[in-house]
Amino acid sequence: MDTVRLAGKMTWQPVGGGQFEAGLSFENQSLFHPIVDRVMVDFDGQGGWSTVVGGNYRNLGGRPNGRTTNIDNEASLLEAFVMDRWQVADRWVMTLALQGVRADRDVRNTDVESGTLSNPSDTYTAINPRVGAIFNVTDEATLYANVSRLYEPPTNYQLQDNVAGGSVTLDALDGTVLEVGTRGSRSVGADDRWGWDVSVYYSEISDEILSVDDPLAPGTSLSTNVDKTVHAGLELLLDGSFDLGKSGALQPMVSFTVNHFEFDNDPVFSNNQLPVAPDYAVRGDLMYRSDSGWFAGPTFEVTGERFGDFANSYVIDDYALLGLRGGWSGRAWDFNAELGNVLDEKYVAYNTVRTIAPADAAILYPGAPRSVYVGVDWRF
């Protein structure tokens, strides 16, 4: 794949206050992807947000052997976002925001032999509001809450792989999410502090787009809308810095996530959990940072069980990893190195999803073994 991307962003801050941002990007991708058996793909563009022109070819010994499908896809996305904050009382701040979305999707696949045109095409528009409030408990701690509308139009890839086939389109995902949380920091002594950011969220979603098994080709996926799902969870971050005198400081950090993603009274899967997302995930490190700029310490990661199918019959085990990280930070140079998976544990890094996965389903991808990563940053 060859990719060229050009992007620009403008920020304007009027004298009277406020801020206006605008951006524009252009991306072109050229993909050559010979697939096993007798299918070859050779087209330009990523399918989701740009232009795709090309076709599918038969594969004969690694060489194109006749085009089977002409592809001419286009997609565009325009978003506008406005937000303001009002100091309604001494410690209270209200936030109001509004997002406008327009997404155009046009997928045109023409079968060369029959001339049959598959043309799922649609325009997706939405106005998405958000209302929130912030209460400053102290100068270092706040409570917050907000309600937002969720909206996500399908990509061209998803329209092209719609399980319904033909020129049938998919609906856009939409829903409502409620979030409540607190964030802040607290000084402990002259040079010590600890901080936190905790939030609980609950979202009800309609027409979430999920990948399901292709009934004509088991092991491959197609896209479909699911009537109702729930995404809820807890996200917590704790960090701190504790002075060790002239030698430096000890800086612990831990993040903890609890996931509750499930179908909502689905006619097929009832209230089963959605696959891929683990029950919980914990990550953290304990870094020693010297006054001269170098740092070092252990890292850890613990990931809970998750399912590999919508039927919740295929369970993927939890795992725990240990690592070491260190480096040095200067005015213009940063050096960092990491030893990952110190104990060389075997674990599943990610997986594909089946509707109902048998015990021998080939859906697991192994995580990296014991590995070393080294990097350098240079600022100029």
mmCIF file of C-alpha atoms in Angstrom, residues 19-291:
data_model
loop_
_atom_site.group_PDB
_atom_site.id
_atom_site.type_symbol
_atom_site.label_atom_id
_atom_site.label_comp_id
_atom_site.label_asym_id
_atom_site.label_seq_id
_atom_site.Cartn_x
_atom_site.Cartn_y
_atom_site.Cartn_z
ATOM 1 C CA GLN A 19 -12.041 30.110 19.332
ATOM 2 C CA PHE A 20 -12.750 28.948 15.784
ATOM 3 C CA GLU A 21 -11.050 25.922 14.206
ATOM 4 C CA ALA A 22 -11.251 24.626 10.635
ATOM 5 C CA GLY A 23 -9.431 21.806 8.926
ATOM 6 C CA LEU A 24 -9.172 20.059 5.583
ATOM 7 C CA SER A 25 -7.457 16.818 4.615
ATOM 8 C CA PHE A 26 -6.831 14.845 1.445
ATOM 9 C CA GLU A 27 -5.679 11.238 1.323
ATOM 10 C CA ASN A 28 -4.912 8.902 -1.557
ATOM 11 C CA GLN A 29 -4.100 5.215 -1.103
ATOM 12 C CA SER A 30 -2.982 2.721 -3.723
ATOM 13 C CA LEU A 31 -3.581 -0.873 -2.612
ATOM 14 C CA PHE A 32 -2.355 -4.026 -4.353
ATOM 15 C CA HIS A 33 -3.741 -7.009 -2.442
ATOM 16 C CA PRO A 34 -3.538 -10.473 -4.033
ATOM 17 C CA ILE A 35 -5.821 -12.778 -2.034
ATOM 18 C CA VAL A 36 -5.506 -16.562 -1.962
ATOM 19 C CA ASP A 37 -7.590 -18.719 -4.301
ATOM 20 C CA ARG A 38 -8.758 -16.770 -7.349
ATOM 21 C CA VAL A 39 -9.505 -13.218 -6.250
ATOM 22 C CA MET A 40 -7.223 -10.215 -6.740
ATOM 23 C CA VAL A 41 -7.920 -6.657 -5.683
ATOM 24 C CA ASP A 42 -6.139 -3.675 -7.207
ATOM 25 C CA PHE A 43 -7.677 -0.290 -6.476
ATOM 26 C CA ASP A 44 -6.924 3.189 -5.198
ATOM 27 C CA GLY A 45 -8.420 4.695 -2.057
ATOM 28 C CA GLN A 46 -9.358 3.471 1.386
ATOM 29 C CA GLY A 47 -13.109 3.084 0.803
ATOM 30 C CA GLY A 48 -14.264 4.669 4.020
ATOM 31 C CA TRP A 49 -13.699 8.360 3.403
ATOM 32 C CA SER A 50 -12.386 9.005 -0.102
ATOM 33 C CA THR A 51 -12.528 7.792 -3.707
ATOM 34 C CA VAL A 52 -12.033 4.206 -4.877
ATOM 35 C CA VAL A 53 -11.531 3.457 -8.564
ATOM 36 C CA GLY A 54 -10.422 0.073 -9.893
ATOM 37 C CA GLY A 55 -11.692 -3.457 -9.788
ATOM 38 C CA ASN A 56 -11.495 -7.073 -8.715
ATOM 39 C CA TYR A 57 -9.511 -9.496 -10.863
ATOM 40 C CA ARG A 58 -9.214 -13.246 -11.117
ATOM 41 C CA ASN A 59 -5.866 -14.563 -9.935
ATOM 42 C CA LEU A 60 -3.964 -17.050 -12.067
ATOM 43 C CA GLY A 61 -0.560 -17.918 -10.675
ATOM 44 C CA GLY A 62 -0.151 -14.503 -9.104
ATOM 45 C CA ARG A 63 -1.077 -12.589 -12.258
ATOM 46 C CA PRO A 64 -4.316 -10.744 -13.108
ATOM 47 C CA ASN A 65 -6.503 -12.946 -15.267
ATOM 48 C CA GLY A 66 -9.486 -10.848 -16.259
ATOM 49 C CA ARG A 67 -11.406 -8.207 -14.345
ATOM 50 C CA THR A 68 -14.592 -9.470 -12.694
ATOM 51 C CA THR A 69 -15.882 -6.279 -11.078
ATOM 52 C CA ASN A 70 -15.571 -2.577 -11.854
ATOM 53 C CA ILE A 71 -15.384 -0.447 -8.698
ATOM 54 C CA ASP A 72 -16.215 3.269 -8.515
ATOM 55 C CA ASN A 73 -16.834 4.411 -4.939
ATOM 56 C CA GLU A 74 -16.966 7.881 -3.408
ATOM 57 C CA ALA A 75 -17.367 9.141 0.141
ATOM 58 C CA SER A 76 -17.229 12.521 1.851
ATOM 59 C CA LEU A 77 -17.707 13.812 5.378
ATOM 60 C CA LEU A 78 -18.433 17.333 6.642
ATOM 61 C CA GLU A 79 -18.579 18.126 10.356
ATOM 62 C CA ALA A 80 -19.216 21.384 12.202
ATOM 63 C CA PHE A 81 -18.853 21.687 15.977
ATOM 64 C CA VAL A 82 -19.755 24.577 18.278
ATOM 65 C CA MET A 83 -19.250 24.669 22.059
ATOM 66 C CA ASP A 84 -19.501 27.318 24.736
ATOM 67 C CA ARG A 85 -19.175 27.457 28.513
ATOM 68 C CA TRP A 86 -21.106 29.689 30.936
ATOM 69 C CA GLN A 87 -20.029 30.531 34.471
ATOM 70 C CA VAL A 88 -23.550 30.353 35.920
ATOM 71 C CA ALA A 89 -22.465 30.564 39.577
ATOM 72 C CA ASP A 90 -19.318 30.857 41.669
ATOM 73 C CA ARG A 91 -18.453 27.164 41.369
ATOM 74 C CA TRP A 92 -20.785 26.070 38.556
ATOM 75 C CA VAL A 93 -20.007 25.975 34.828
ATOM 76 C CA MET A 94 -22.502 24.862 32.182
ATOM 77 C CA THR A 95 -21.384 23.525 28.808
ATOM 78 C CA LEU A 96 -23.508 23.412 25.660
ATOM 79 C CA ALA A 97 -22.292 21.935 22.386
ATOM 80 C CA LEU A 98 -23.747 21.137 18.992
ATOM 81 C CA GLN A 99 -22.327 19.036 16.178
ATOM 82 C CA GLY A 100 -23.633 18.935 12.631
ATOM 83 C CA VAL A 101 -22.746 15.968 10.387
ATOM 84 C CA ARG A 102 -23.274 15.317 6.696
ATOM 85 C CA ALA A 103 -21.829 12.146 5.181
ATOM 86 C CA ASP A 104 -22.297 11.122 1.541
ATOM 87 C CA ARG A 105 -21.747 7.500 0.575
ATOM 88 C CA ASP A 106 -21.835 6.067 -2.939
ATOM 89 C CA VAL A 107 -20.723 2.502 -3.736
ATOM 90 C CA ARG A 108 -20.886 1.369 -7.371
ATOM 91 C CA ASN A 109 -19.794 -2.202 -8.151
ATOM 92 C CA THR A 110 -20.566 -3.450 -11.651
ATOM 93 C CA ASP A 111 -20.221 -7.116 -12.587
ATOM 94 C CA VAL A 112 -18.216 -7.226 -15.846
ATOM 95 C CA GLU A 113 -19.871 -10.359 -17.242
ATOM 96 C CA SER A 114 -23.537 -9.574 -16.547
ATOM 97 C CA GLY A 115 -23.459 -5.791 -16.222
ATOM 98 C CA THR A 116 -25.361 -6.012 -12.932
ATOM 99 C CA LEU A 117 -24.903 -2.866 -10.828
ATOM 100 C CA SER A 118 -24.772 -2.923 -7.023
ATOM 101 C CA ASN A 119 -25.234 0.653 -5.841
ATOM 102 C CA PRO A 120 -25.826 1.172 -2.109
ATOM 103 C CA SER A 121 -25.888 4.960 -1.853
ATOM 104 C CA ASP A 122 -27.188 7.380 0.764
ATOM 105 C CA THR A 123 -26.713 10.738 2.490
ATOM 106 C CA TYR A 124 -26.520 10.720 6.291
ATOM 107 C CA THR A 125 -27.231 13.919 8.233
ATOM 108 C CA ALA A 126 -27.629 14.602 11.935
ATOM 109 C CA ILE A 127 -27.582 17.340 14.559
ATOM 110 C CA ASN A 128 -25.981 16.048 17.760
ATOM 111 C CA PRO A 129 -26.348 18.087 20.965
ATOM 112 C CA ARG A 130 -24.446 17.822 24.236
ATOM 113 C CA VAL A 131 -25.336 19.355 27.606
ATOM 114 C CA GLY A 132 -23.062 19.246 30.625
ATOM 115 C CA ALA A 133 -22.234 20.781 33.969
ATOM 116 C CA ILE A 134 -19.023 21.171 35.981
ATOM 117 C CA PHE A 135 -18.919 21.809 39.727
ATOM 118 C CA ASN A 136 -15.616 23.019 41.159
ATOM 119 C CA VAL A 137 -15.543 21.409 44.606
ATOM 120 C CA THR A 138 -12.157 23.020 45.334
ATOM 121 C CA ASP A 139 -9.468 24.702 43.259
ATOM 122 C CA GLU A 140 -7.992 21.232 42.626
ATOM 123 C CA ALA A 141 -11.056 18.993 42.289
ATOM 124 C CA THR A 142 -14.161 19.008 40.081
ATOM 125 C CA LEU A 143 -17.292 16.969 39.528
ATOM 126 C CA TYR A 144 -18.802 16.774 36.043
ATOM 127 C CA ALA A 145 -21.737 15.266 34.169
ATOM 128 C CA ASN A 146 -22.919 15.407 30.575
ATOM 129 C CA VAL A 147 -25.465 13.929 28.187
ATOM 130 C CA SER A 148 -24.575 13.560 24.504
ATOM 131 C CA ARG A 149 -26.061 12.159 21.341
ATOM 132 C CA LEU A 150 -24.001 9.506 19.546
ATOM 133 C CA TYR A 151 -23.976 9.299 15.751
ATOM 134 C CA GLU A 152 -21.768 7.428 13.281
ATOM 135 C CA PRO A 153 -22.578 6.857 9.591
ATOM 136 C CA PRO A 154 -21.444 3.635 7.900
ATOM 137 C CA THR A 155 -18.271 3.518 5.833
ATOM 138 C CA ASN A 156 -18.168 2.486 2.184
ATOM 139 C CA TYR A 157 -16.547 -0.770 3.226
ATOM 140 C CA GLN A 158 -19.517 -1.557 5.451
ATOM 141 C CA LEU A 159 -22.032 -0.641 2.733
ATOM 142 C CA GLN A 160 -20.217 -2.814 0.227
ATOM 143 C CA ASP A 161 -20.169 -5.733 2.683
ATOM 144 C CA ASN A 162 -23.791 -5.364 3.779
ATOM 145 C CA VAL A 163 -25.233 -8.785 4.567
ATOM 146 C CA ALA A 164 -28.432 -7.765 2.726
ATOM 147 C CA GLY A 165 -26.474 -7.407 -0.534
ATOM 148 C CA GLY A 166 -27.510 -5.571 -3.688
ATOM 149 C CA SER A 167 -28.191 -1.845 -3.329
ATOM 150 C CA VAL A 168 -29.548 -2.018 0.228
ATOM 151 C CA THR A 169 -27.922 0.510 2.570
ATOM 152 C CA LEU A 170 -27.163 0.449 6.285
ATOM 153 C CA ASP A 171 -28.547 2.815 8.917
ATOM 154 C CA ALA A 172 -26.242 5.105 10.860
ATOM 155 C CA LEU A 173 -25.467 4.282 14.464
ATOM 156 C CA ASP A 174 -27.190 6.622 16.895
ATOM 157 C CA GLY A 175 -27.781 6.712 20.611
ATOM 158 C CA THR A 176 -27.482 8.630 23.865
ATOM 159 C CA VAL A 177 -24.697 8.487 26.445
ATOM 160 C CA LEU A 178 -24.713 9.750 30.052
ATOM 161 C CA GLU A 179 -21.365 10.318 31.767
ATOM 162 C CA VAL A 180 -20.667 11.282 35.393
ATOM 163 C CA GLY A 181 -17.213 11.679 36.885
ATOM 164 C CA THR A 182 -14.646 13.545 38.886
ATOM 165 C CA ARG A 183 -11.081 14.659 38.205
ATOM 166 C CA GLY A 184 -8.450 16.592 40.060
ATOM 167 C CA SER A 185 -5.254 16.457 42.076
ATOM 168 C CA ARG A 186 -4.264 16.875 45.682
ATOM 169 C CA SER A 187 -1.012 18.102 47.171
ATOM 170 C CA VAL A 188 0.499 15.975 49.919
ATOM 171 C CA GLY A 189 3.238 17.987 51.530
ATOM 172 C CA ALA A 190 5.399 20.546 49.777
ATOM 173 C CA ASP A 191 6.516 18.515 46.742
ATOM 174 C CA ASP A 192 4.215 15.499 46.635
ATOM 175 C CA ARG A 193 0.899 15.119 44.854
ATOM 176 C CA TRP A 194 -1.554 12.539 43.570
ATOM 177 C CA GLY A 195 -4.228 12.904 40.905
ATOM 178 C CA TRP A 196 -7.303 11.118 39.677
ATOM 179 C CA ASP A 197 -9.781 10.971 36.807
ATOM 180 C CA VAL A 198 -12.799 8.704 37.308
ATOM 181 C CA SER A 199 -15.859 8.438 35.082
ATOM 182 C CA VAL A 200 -18.883 6.167 34.816
ATOM 183 C CA TYR A 201 -20.838 6.093 31.558
ATOM 184 C CA TYR A 202 -23.961 4.423 30.213
ATOM 185 C CA SER A 203 -25.062 4.553 26.583
ATOM 186 C CA GLU A 204 -28.080 3.123 24.787
ATOM 187 C CA ILE A 205 -27.359 2.574 21.090
ATOM 188 C CA SER A 206 -29.598 1.849 18.133
ATOM 189 C CA ASP A 207 -28.465 0.345 14.821
ATOM 190 C CA GLU A 208 -24.900 -0.405 15.897
ATOM 191 C CA ILE A 209 -23.010 -1.795 12.892
ATOM 192 C CA LEU A 210 -21.451 -5.186 13.661
ATOM 193 C CA SER A 211 -19.657 -7.810 11.586
ATOM 194 C CA VAL A 212 -21.427 -11.165 11.273
ATOM 195 C CA ASP A 213 -20.568 -14.395 9.460
ATOM 196 C CA ASP A 214 -21.186 -14.570 5.734
ATOM 197 C CA PRO A 215 -23.658 -17.477 5.447
ATOM 198 C CA LEU A 216 -22.214 -18.387 2.032
ATOM 199 C CA ALA A 217 -18.558 -18.238 3.136
ATOM 200 C CA PRO A 218 -18.067 -19.210 6.813
ATOM 201 C CA GLY A 219 -15.033 -17.520 8.306
ATOM 202 C CA THR A 220 -15.542 -14.250 6.430
ATOM 203 C CA SER A 221 -17.586 -11.336 7.703
ATOM 204 C CA LEU A 222 -20.346 -9.053 6.462
ATOM 205 C CA SER A 223 -21.878 -5.938 8.062
ATOM 206 C CA THR A 224 -25.331 -5.522 9.555
ATOM 207 C CA ASN A 225 -27.289 -3.218 11.869
ATOM 208 C CA VAL A 226 -28.189 -4.529 15.318
ATOM 209 C CA ASP A 227 -31.414 -3.168 16.770
ATOM 210 C CA LYS A 228 -30.282 -2.188 20.277
ATOM 211 C CA THR A 229 -27.097 -2.516 22.335
ATOM 212 C CA VAL A 230 -25.751 -1.089 25.581
ATOM 213 C CA HIS A 231 -22.221 0.224 26.152
ATOM 214 C CA ALA A 232 -21.458 1.007 29.788
ATOM 215 C CA GLY A 233 -18.401 1.008 31.969
ATOM 216 C CA LEU A 234 -16.021 2.555 34.458
ATOM 217 C CA GLU A 235 -12.768 4.320 33.577
ATOM 218 C CA LEU A 236 -10.290 5.235 36.319
ATOM 219 C CA LEU A 237 -6.845 6.813 36.215
ATOM 220 C CA LEU A 238 -4.648 7.391 39.273
ATOM 221 C CA ASP A 239 -1.201 8.929 39.195
ATOM 222 C CA GLY A 240 1.175 10.674 41.527
ATOM 223 C CA SER A 241 4.608 12.145 42.098
ATOM 224 C CA PHE A 242 6.469 11.712 45.389
ATOM 225 C CA ASP A 243 9.718 13.567 45.992
ATOM 226 C CA LEU A 244 12.747 11.514 47.069
ATOM 227 C CA GLY A 245 14.917 14.485 47.905
ATOM 228 C CA LYS A 246 17.823 15.525 45.685
ATOM 229 C CA SER A 247 17.866 12.184 43.850
ATOM 230 C CA GLY A 248 14.503 12.527 42.052
ATOM 231 C CA ALA A 249 10.893 11.409 42.383
ATOM 232 C CA LEU A 250 8.812 8.246 42.332
ATOM 233 C CA GLN A 251 5.862 8.462 39.911
ATOM 234 C CA PRO A 252 3.248 5.675 39.991
ATOM 235 C CA MET A 253 0.398 5.421 37.469
ATOM 236 C CA VAL A 254 -2.444 2.936 37.089
ATOM 237 C CA SER A 255 -5.480 2.879 34.789
ATOM 238 C CA PHE A 256 -8.444 0.568 35.350
ATOM 239 C CA THR A 257 -11.319 -0.073 32.949
ATOM 240 C CA VAL A 258 -14.480 -2.118 33.447
ATOM 241 C CA ASN A 259 -16.546 -2.900 30.343
ATOM 242 C CA HIS A 260 -20.226 -3.785 30.181
ATOM 243 C CA PHE A 261 -21.102 -4.088 26.486
ATOM 244 C CA GLU A 262 -24.128 -6.219 25.640
ATOM 245 C CA PHE A 263 -27.103 -6.793 23.364
ATOM 246 C CA ASP A 264 -30.357 -5.283 24.628
ATOM 247 C CA ASN A 265 -33.116 -7.921 24.375
ATOM 248 C CA ASP A 266 -31.949 -9.012 20.933
ATOM 249 C CA PRO A 267 -34.302 -11.550 19.277
ATOM 250 C CA VAL A 268 -31.338 -13.877 18.562
ATOM 251 C CA PHE A 269 -28.700 -13.142 21.205
ATOM 252 C CA SER A 270 -30.916 -11.918 24.055
ATOM 253 C CA ASN A 271 -28.675 -9.976 26.493
ATOM 254 C CA ASN A 272 -25.394 -11.672 25.565
ATOM 255 C CA GLN A 273 -22.167 -9.749 25.975
ATOM 256 C CA LEU A 274 -20.578 -8.244 22.888
ATOM 257 C CA PRO A 275 -17.333 -10.012 21.927
ATOM 258 C CA VAL A 276 -13.769 -8.639 21.860
ATOM 259 C CA ALA A 277 -14.146 -6.190 24.778
ATOM 260 C CA PRO A 278 -12.657 -7.778 27.946
ATOM 261 C CA ASP A 279 -14.449 -7.724 31.286
ATOM 262 C CA TYR A 280 -11.733 -5.458 32.650
ATOM 263 C CA ALA A 281 -8.263 -4.141 31.851
ATOM 264 C CA VAL A 282 -5.580 -2.800 34.197
ATOM 265 C CA ARG A 283 -2.364 -1.086 33.082
ATOM 266 C CA GLY A 284 0.231 0.756 35.037
ATOM 267 C CA ASP A 285 3.855 1.540 35.806
ATOM 268 C CA LEU A 286 6.079 2.707 38.631
ATOM 269 C CA MET A 287 8.710 5.089 37.297
ATOM 270 C CA TYR A 288 11.690 6.570 39.090
ATOM 271 C CA ARG A 289 12.621 9.913 37.494
ATOM 272 C CA SER A 290 15.909 11.557 38.369
ATOM 273 C CA ASP A 291 16.555 15.279 38.407
#
